Short mmCIF file of C-alpha atoms in Angstrom, two decimals:
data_model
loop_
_atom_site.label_atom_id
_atom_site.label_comp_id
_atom_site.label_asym_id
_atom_site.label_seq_id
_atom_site.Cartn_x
_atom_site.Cartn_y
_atom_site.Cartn_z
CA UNK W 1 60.05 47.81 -117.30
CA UNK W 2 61.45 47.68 -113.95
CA UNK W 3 65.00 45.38 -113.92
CA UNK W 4 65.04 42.00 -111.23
CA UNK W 5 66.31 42.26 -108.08
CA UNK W 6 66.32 38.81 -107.19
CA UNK W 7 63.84 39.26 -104.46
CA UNK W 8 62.80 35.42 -103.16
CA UNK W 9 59.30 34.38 -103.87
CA UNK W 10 56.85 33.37 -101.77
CA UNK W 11 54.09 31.28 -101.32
CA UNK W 12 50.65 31.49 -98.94
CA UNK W 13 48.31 29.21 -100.15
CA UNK W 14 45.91 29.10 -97.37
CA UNK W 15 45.51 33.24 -98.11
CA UNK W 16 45.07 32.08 -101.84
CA UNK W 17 42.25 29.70 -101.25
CA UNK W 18 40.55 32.62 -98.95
CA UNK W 19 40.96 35.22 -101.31
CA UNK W 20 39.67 32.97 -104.31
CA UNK W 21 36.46 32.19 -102.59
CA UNK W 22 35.74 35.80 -101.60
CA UNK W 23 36.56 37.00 -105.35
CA UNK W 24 35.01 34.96 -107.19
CA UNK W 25 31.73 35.46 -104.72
CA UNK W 26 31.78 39.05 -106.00
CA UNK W 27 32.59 38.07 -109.52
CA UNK W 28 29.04 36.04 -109.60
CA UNK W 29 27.32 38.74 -108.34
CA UNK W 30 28.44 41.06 -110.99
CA UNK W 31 26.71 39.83 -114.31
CA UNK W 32 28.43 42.18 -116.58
CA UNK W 33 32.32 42.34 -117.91
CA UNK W 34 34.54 44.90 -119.18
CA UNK W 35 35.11 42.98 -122.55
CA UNK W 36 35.92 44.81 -125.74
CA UNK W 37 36.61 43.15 -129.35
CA UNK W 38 40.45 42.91 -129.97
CA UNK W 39 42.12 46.22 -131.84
CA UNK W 40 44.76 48.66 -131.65
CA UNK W 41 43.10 50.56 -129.14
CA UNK W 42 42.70 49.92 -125.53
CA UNK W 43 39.81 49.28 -123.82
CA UNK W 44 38.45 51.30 -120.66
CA UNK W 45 36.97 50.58 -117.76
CA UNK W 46 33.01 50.76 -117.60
CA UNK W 47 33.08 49.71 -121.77
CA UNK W 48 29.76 47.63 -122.32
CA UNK W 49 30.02 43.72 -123.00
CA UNK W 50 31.33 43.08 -126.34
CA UNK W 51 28.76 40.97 -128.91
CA UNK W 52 30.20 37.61 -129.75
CA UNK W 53 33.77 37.95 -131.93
CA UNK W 54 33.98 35.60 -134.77
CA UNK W 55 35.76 33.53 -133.01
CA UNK W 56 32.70 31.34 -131.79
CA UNK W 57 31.43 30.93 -134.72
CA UNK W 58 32.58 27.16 -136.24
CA UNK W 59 32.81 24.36 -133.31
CA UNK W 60 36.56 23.69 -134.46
CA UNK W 61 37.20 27.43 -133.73
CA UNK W 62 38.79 28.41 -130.41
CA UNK W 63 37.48 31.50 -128.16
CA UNK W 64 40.31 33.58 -126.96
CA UNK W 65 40.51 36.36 -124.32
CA UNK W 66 43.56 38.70 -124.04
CA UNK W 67 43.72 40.07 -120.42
CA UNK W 68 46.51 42.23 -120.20
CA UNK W 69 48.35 44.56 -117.68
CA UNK W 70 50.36 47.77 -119.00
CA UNK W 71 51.77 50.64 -117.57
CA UNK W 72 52.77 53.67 -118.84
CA UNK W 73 54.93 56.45 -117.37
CA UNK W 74 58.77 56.42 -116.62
CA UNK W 75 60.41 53.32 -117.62
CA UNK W 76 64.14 51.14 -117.61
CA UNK W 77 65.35 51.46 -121.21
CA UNK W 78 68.81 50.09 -121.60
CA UNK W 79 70.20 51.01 -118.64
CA UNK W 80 68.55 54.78 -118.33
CA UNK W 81 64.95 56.28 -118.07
CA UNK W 82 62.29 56.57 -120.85
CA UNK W 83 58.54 58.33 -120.23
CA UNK W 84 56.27 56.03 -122.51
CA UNK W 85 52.93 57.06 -123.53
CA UNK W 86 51.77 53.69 -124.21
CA UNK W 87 53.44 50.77 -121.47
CA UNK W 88 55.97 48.47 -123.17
CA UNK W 89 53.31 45.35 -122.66
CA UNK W 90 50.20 47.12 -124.27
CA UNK W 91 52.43 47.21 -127.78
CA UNK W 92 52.53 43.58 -128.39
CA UNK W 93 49.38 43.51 -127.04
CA UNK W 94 47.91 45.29 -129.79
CA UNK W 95 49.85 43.66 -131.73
CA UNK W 96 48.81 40.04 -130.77
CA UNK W 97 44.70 41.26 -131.10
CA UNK W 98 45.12 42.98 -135.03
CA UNK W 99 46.09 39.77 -135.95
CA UNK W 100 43.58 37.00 -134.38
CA UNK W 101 40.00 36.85 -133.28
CA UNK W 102 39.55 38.13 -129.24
CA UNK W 103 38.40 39.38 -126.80
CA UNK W 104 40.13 42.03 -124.92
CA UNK W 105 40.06 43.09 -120.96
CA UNK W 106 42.68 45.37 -119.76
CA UNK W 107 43.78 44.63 -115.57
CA UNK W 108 43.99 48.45 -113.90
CA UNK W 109 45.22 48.70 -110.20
CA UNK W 110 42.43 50.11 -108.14
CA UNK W 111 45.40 52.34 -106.68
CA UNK W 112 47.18 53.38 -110.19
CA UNK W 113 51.04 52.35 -110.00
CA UNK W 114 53.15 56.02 -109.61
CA UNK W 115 54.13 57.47 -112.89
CA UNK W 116 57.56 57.59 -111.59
CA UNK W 117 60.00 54.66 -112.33
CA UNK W 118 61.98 54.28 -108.83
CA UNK W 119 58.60 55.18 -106.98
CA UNK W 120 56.87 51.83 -108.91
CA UNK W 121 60.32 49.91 -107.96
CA UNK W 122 59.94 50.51 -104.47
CA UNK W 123 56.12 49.90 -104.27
CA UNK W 124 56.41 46.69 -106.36
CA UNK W 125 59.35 45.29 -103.99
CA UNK W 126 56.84 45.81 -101.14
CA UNK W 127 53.83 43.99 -102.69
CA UNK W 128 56.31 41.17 -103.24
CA UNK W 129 57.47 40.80 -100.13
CA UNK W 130 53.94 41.02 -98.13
CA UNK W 131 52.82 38.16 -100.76
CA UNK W 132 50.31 41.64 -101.63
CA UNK W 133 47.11 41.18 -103.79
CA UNK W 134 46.49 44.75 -105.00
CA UNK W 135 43.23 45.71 -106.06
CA UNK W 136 41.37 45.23 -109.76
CA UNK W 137 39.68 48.12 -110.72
CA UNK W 138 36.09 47.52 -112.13
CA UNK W 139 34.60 44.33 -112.68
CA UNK W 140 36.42 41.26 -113.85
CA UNK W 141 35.78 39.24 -116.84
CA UNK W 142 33.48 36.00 -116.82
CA UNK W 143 35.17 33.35 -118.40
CA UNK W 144 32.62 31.10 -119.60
CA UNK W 145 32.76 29.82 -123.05
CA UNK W 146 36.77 31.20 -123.64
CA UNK W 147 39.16 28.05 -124.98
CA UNK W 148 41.72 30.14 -124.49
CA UNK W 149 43.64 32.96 -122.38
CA UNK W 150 46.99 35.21 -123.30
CA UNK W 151 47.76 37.11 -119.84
CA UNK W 152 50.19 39.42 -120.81
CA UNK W 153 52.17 41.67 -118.15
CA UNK W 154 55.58 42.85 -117.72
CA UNK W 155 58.52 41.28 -115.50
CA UNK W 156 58.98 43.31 -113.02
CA UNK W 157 61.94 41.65 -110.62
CA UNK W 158 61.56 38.32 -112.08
CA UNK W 159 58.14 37.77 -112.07
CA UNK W 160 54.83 39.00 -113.22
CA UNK W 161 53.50 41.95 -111.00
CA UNK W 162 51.65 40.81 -108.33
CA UNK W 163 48.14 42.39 -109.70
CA UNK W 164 48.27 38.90 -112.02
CA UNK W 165 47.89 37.04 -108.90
CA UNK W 166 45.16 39.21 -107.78
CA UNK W 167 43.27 38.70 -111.26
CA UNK W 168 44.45 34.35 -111.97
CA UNK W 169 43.30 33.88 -108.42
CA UNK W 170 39.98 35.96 -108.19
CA UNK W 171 39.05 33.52 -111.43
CA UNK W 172 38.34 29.69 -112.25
CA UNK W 173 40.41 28.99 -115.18
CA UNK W 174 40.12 24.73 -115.06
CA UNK W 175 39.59 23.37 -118.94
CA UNK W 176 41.29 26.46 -120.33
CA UNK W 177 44.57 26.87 -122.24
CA UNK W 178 46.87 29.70 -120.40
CA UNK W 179 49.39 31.79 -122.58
CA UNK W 180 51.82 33.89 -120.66
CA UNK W 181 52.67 37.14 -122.70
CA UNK W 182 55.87 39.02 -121.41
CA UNK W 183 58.00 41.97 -122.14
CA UNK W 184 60.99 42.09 -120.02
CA UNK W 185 64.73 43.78 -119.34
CA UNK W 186 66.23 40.67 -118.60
CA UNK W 187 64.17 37.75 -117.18
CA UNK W 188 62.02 36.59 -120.08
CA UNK W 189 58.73 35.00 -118.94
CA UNK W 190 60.32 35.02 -115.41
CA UNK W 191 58.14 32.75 -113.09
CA UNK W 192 55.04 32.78 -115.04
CA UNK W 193 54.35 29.43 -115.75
CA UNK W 194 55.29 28.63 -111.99
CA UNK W 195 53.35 31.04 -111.11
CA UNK W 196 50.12 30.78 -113.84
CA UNK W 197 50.54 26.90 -112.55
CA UNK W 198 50.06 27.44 -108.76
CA UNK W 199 46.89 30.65 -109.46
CA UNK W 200 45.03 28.91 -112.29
CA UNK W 201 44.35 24.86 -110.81
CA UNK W 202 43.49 22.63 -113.69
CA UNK W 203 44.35 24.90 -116.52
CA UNK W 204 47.63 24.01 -119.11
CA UNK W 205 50.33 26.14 -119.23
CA UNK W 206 51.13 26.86 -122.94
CA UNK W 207 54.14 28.48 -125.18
CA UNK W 208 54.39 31.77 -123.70
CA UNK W 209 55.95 34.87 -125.27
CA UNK W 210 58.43 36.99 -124.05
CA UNK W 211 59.68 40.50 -125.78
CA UNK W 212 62.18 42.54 -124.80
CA UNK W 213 60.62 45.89 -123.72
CA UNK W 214 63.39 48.07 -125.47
CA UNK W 215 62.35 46.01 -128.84
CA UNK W 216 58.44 46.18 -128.28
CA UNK W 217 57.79 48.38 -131.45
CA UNK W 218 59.85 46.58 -133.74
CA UNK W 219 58.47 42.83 -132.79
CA UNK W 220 56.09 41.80 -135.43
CA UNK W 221 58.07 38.96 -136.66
CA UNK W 222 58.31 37.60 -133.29
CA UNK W 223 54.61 38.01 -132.41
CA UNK W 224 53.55 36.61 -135.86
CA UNK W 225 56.22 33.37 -135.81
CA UNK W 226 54.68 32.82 -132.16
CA UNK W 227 50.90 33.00 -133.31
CA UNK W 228 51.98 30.68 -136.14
CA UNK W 229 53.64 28.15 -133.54
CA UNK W 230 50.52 28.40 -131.32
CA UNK W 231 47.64 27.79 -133.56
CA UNK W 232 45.72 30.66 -132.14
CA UNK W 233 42.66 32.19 -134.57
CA UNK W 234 44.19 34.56 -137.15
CA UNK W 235 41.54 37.19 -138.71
#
């Protein structure tokens, strides 16, 4: 997870209304979605359309998409360096879709983040502060006929990386219920709901969840109490 440097946020919403328009132009003209049914592995890009989950079955029943961002590589663990073969965010991930009814579609950078921890910092800092919008790779998800969305990324200096902005804003999310998912060194949900707020126009902001990336592995009470709280569609 890469620690906040209290970097000051900012805001273009002129380029936001742009790049919505073009994005979701090229969303319509791509009928398929890389959409896989919830489980402890991750899905890749060019996977085929899931069938239906269970979750659409009873009209009382909510639909649910996880869209999550994870990266792997060198990471800040308490102070020092760990190389994690599976990024702190996709653990509670997994964790969050063995235990309700989803859908699953994993956000990859077009131009893979650097395995290298200080190497991420610095390109991160830089997307900030040029208000970036780095690339999706492969097609985006459709949206149509989800209740619900958990968007689930790391804090990276105090807010979610700027790839989320790329992926809220490229999408119409009005009617839907938005869960922020976190895992962080020290800034919780950071600006998410600000930020989810300002991407997503006419969507609610729900409970979020935040977990310590050191404590990823170990948060199954946490993830379970927070499911509980939220209502969402247990298996």
């Amino acid at each position: 997870m890469i620690t906040p440097q209290h970097l000051a946020d900012t805001a273009l919403p002129s380029r936001r209304t742009v790049l919505r328009g073009t994005l979701l132009s090229a969303t319509a003209a791509l009928s398929a979605t890389y959409l896989a049914a919830c489980s402890s592995s991750s899905p890749r890009p060019g996977t085929p359309t899931s069938s239906p989950s269970a979750a659409t079955t009873g009209s009382n029943v909510k639909r649910v998409l996880l869209a999550y961002f994870s990266r792997p590589g060198e990471n800040y663990s308490y102070g020092g360096r760990t190389d994690l073969k599976v990024g702190n965010t996709e653990v509670p991930a997994n964790k969050i879709g063995s235990r309700i009814t989803c859908d699953t579609y994993r956000i990859q950078a077009a131009d893979p983040y650097p395995h290298d921890y200080d190497a991420t910092v610095q390109r991160n800092v830089r997307e900030q502060d040029t208000d970036a919008r780095p690339a999706v790779n492969g097609r985006l998800p459709l949206l149509d006929g989800y209740d619900t969305i958990l968007l689930a990324s790391p804090i990276w200096n105090v807010r979610a990386p700027m790839i989320m902005t790329t992926f809220t804003e490229a999408l119409d999310f009005r009617g839907k219920t938005i869960h922020p998912v976190t895992t962080y060194a020290m800034s919780g949900l950071g600006t998410t709901e600000r930020d989810y707020a300002a991407s997503c126009p006419g969507a609610t902001i729900a409970e979020g969840l935040a977990v310590r990336g050191e404590e990823v592995n170990d948060a199954d009470t946490e993830v379970e109490a927070w499911l509980r709280r939220t209502g969402l569609p247990a298996r």
